[in-house]
Amino acid sequence: FFFAVFGLMPRHAKNNTASSFFTAHEKQQLSEYGTQKKRLGKESFRSFDCCSLCLKTIEEAKACQKGHLFCKECIFENLLAQKAKIKREQKLYKQYLARMQSEKDAADRQKEEASLEAFDKLECGVLNTTDSVNSSEATNSSGREKHAKKFNAFWMPSLTPDAKMEMKKPSKHTRCPEGNHPMKLKHLVTVKFTPSLDSSTKFQCPVCSKSFTNAMKKP
């Protein structure tokens, strides 16, 4: 009663670990439990003079139209790889279009042949009314049997329906690997940094002579 009135917890209750869940007191004793919150230091961020691809100190800096910095060798290799990928995707897309057109032509020819065959049978009088009724019933029954077999053995690979593979038209433009916006080789601009007079920093602004750091804001 004393502990209930004053809201105190006996020592035995605090040290009781037989429960199926952690108490607030037990969570306080565990230093590495649950989500850890920690402020990231300066060493956790990429420096502004590092390449966005190789993450190393930039060499022969090149910048896109939005200011993303890359090494000359890195961005050239990336753009060449993108162009080769675009060529492969365009080739596959042309093959896909040709295959779809051939399937469509084959379906149209089959439909036209079926209509011509039905017209010839009707004009030549090969099938009379009773034969046509019997044949229609036979075709319906065979169709039902095939349908039943198909659903009774749906796990068989030979009876599973084929999935239609649709292919989207590939893009013709290379993109910036950092900003994912359209970018060409002619959009790259050579960047020349001015060495800083301060020994603690590498580069400075050539106009106001302020040192460049990650903490600087865009004008």
PDB file of N, CA and C in Angstrom, residues 39-48 50 214:
ATOM      1  N   ARG A  39      24.874  12.262 -33.306  1.00  0.00           N
ATOM      2  CA  ARG A  39      25.134  13.350 -34.240  1.00  0.00           C
ATOM      3  C   ARG A  39      26.358  13.006 -35.085  1.00  0.00           C
ATOM      4  N   LEU A  40      26.212  13.127 -36.407  1.00  0.00           N
ATOM      5  CA  LEU A  40      27.308  12.820 -37.308  1.00  0.00           C
ATOM      6  C   LEU A  40      28.346  13.933 -37.273  1.00  0.00           C
ATOM      7  N   GLY A  41      29.582  13.545 -37.246  1.00  0.00           N
ATOM      8  CA  GLY A  41      30.663  14.517 -37.228  1.00  0.00           C
ATOM      9  C   GLY A  41      31.092  14.939 -38.621  1.00  0.00           C
ATOM     10  N   LYS A  42      32.084  15.801 -38.675  1.00  0.00           N
ATOM     11  CA  LYS A  42      32.566  16.321 -39.946  1.00  0.00           C
ATOM     12  C   LYS A  42      33.176  15.224 -40.812  1.00  0.00           C
ATOM     13  N   GLU A  43      33.757  14.197 -40.170  1.00  0.00           N
ATOM     14  CA  GLU A  43      34.396  13.135 -40.941  1.00  0.00           C
ATOM     15  C   GLU A  43      33.386  12.232 -41.633  1.00  0.00           C
ATOM     16  N   SER A  44      32.092  12.357 -41.268  1.00  0.00           N
ATOM     17  CA  SER A  44      31.073  11.513 -41.878  1.00  0.00           C
ATOM     18  C   SER A  44      30.551  12.087 -43.186  1.00  0.00           C
ATOM     19  N   PHE A  45      30.926  13.297 -43.556  1.00  0.00           N
ATOM     20  CA  PHE A  45      30.431  13.946 -44.759  1.00  0.00           C
ATOM     21  C   PHE A  45      31.540  14.017 -45.807  1.00  0.00           C
ATOM     22  N   ARG A  46      31.115  13.925 -47.050  1.00  0.00           N
ATOM     23  CA  ARG A  46      32.066  14.035 -48.154  1.00  0.00           C
ATOM     24  C   ARG A  46      32.476  15.487 -48.335  1.00  0.00           C
ATOM     25  N   SER A  47      33.750  15.702 -48.514  1.00  0.00           N
ATOM     26  CA  SER A  47      34.250  17.057 -48.712  1.00  0.00           C
ATOM     27  C   SER A  47      33.803  17.592 -50.070  1.00  0.00           C
ATOM     28  N   PHE A  48      33.672  18.904 -50.164  1.00  0.00           N
ATOM     29  CA  PHE A  48      33.153  19.500 -51.401  1.00  0.00           C
ATOM     30  C   PHE A  48      34.099  19.294 -52.581  1.00  0.00           C
ATOM     31  N   CYS A  50      35.656  16.603 -53.429  1.00  0.00           N
ATOM     32  CA  CYS A  50      35.765  15.182 -53.754  1.00  0.00           C
ATOM     33  C   CYS A  50      34.845  14.850 -54.927  1.00  0.00           C
ATOM     34  N   ASN A 214      32.503  22.897 -46.289  1.00  0.00           N
ATOM     35  CA  ASN A 214      31.183  22.301 -46.464  1.00  0.00           C
ATOM     36  C   ASN A 214      30.092  23.115 -45.795  1.00  0.00           C
TER      37      ASN A 214
END
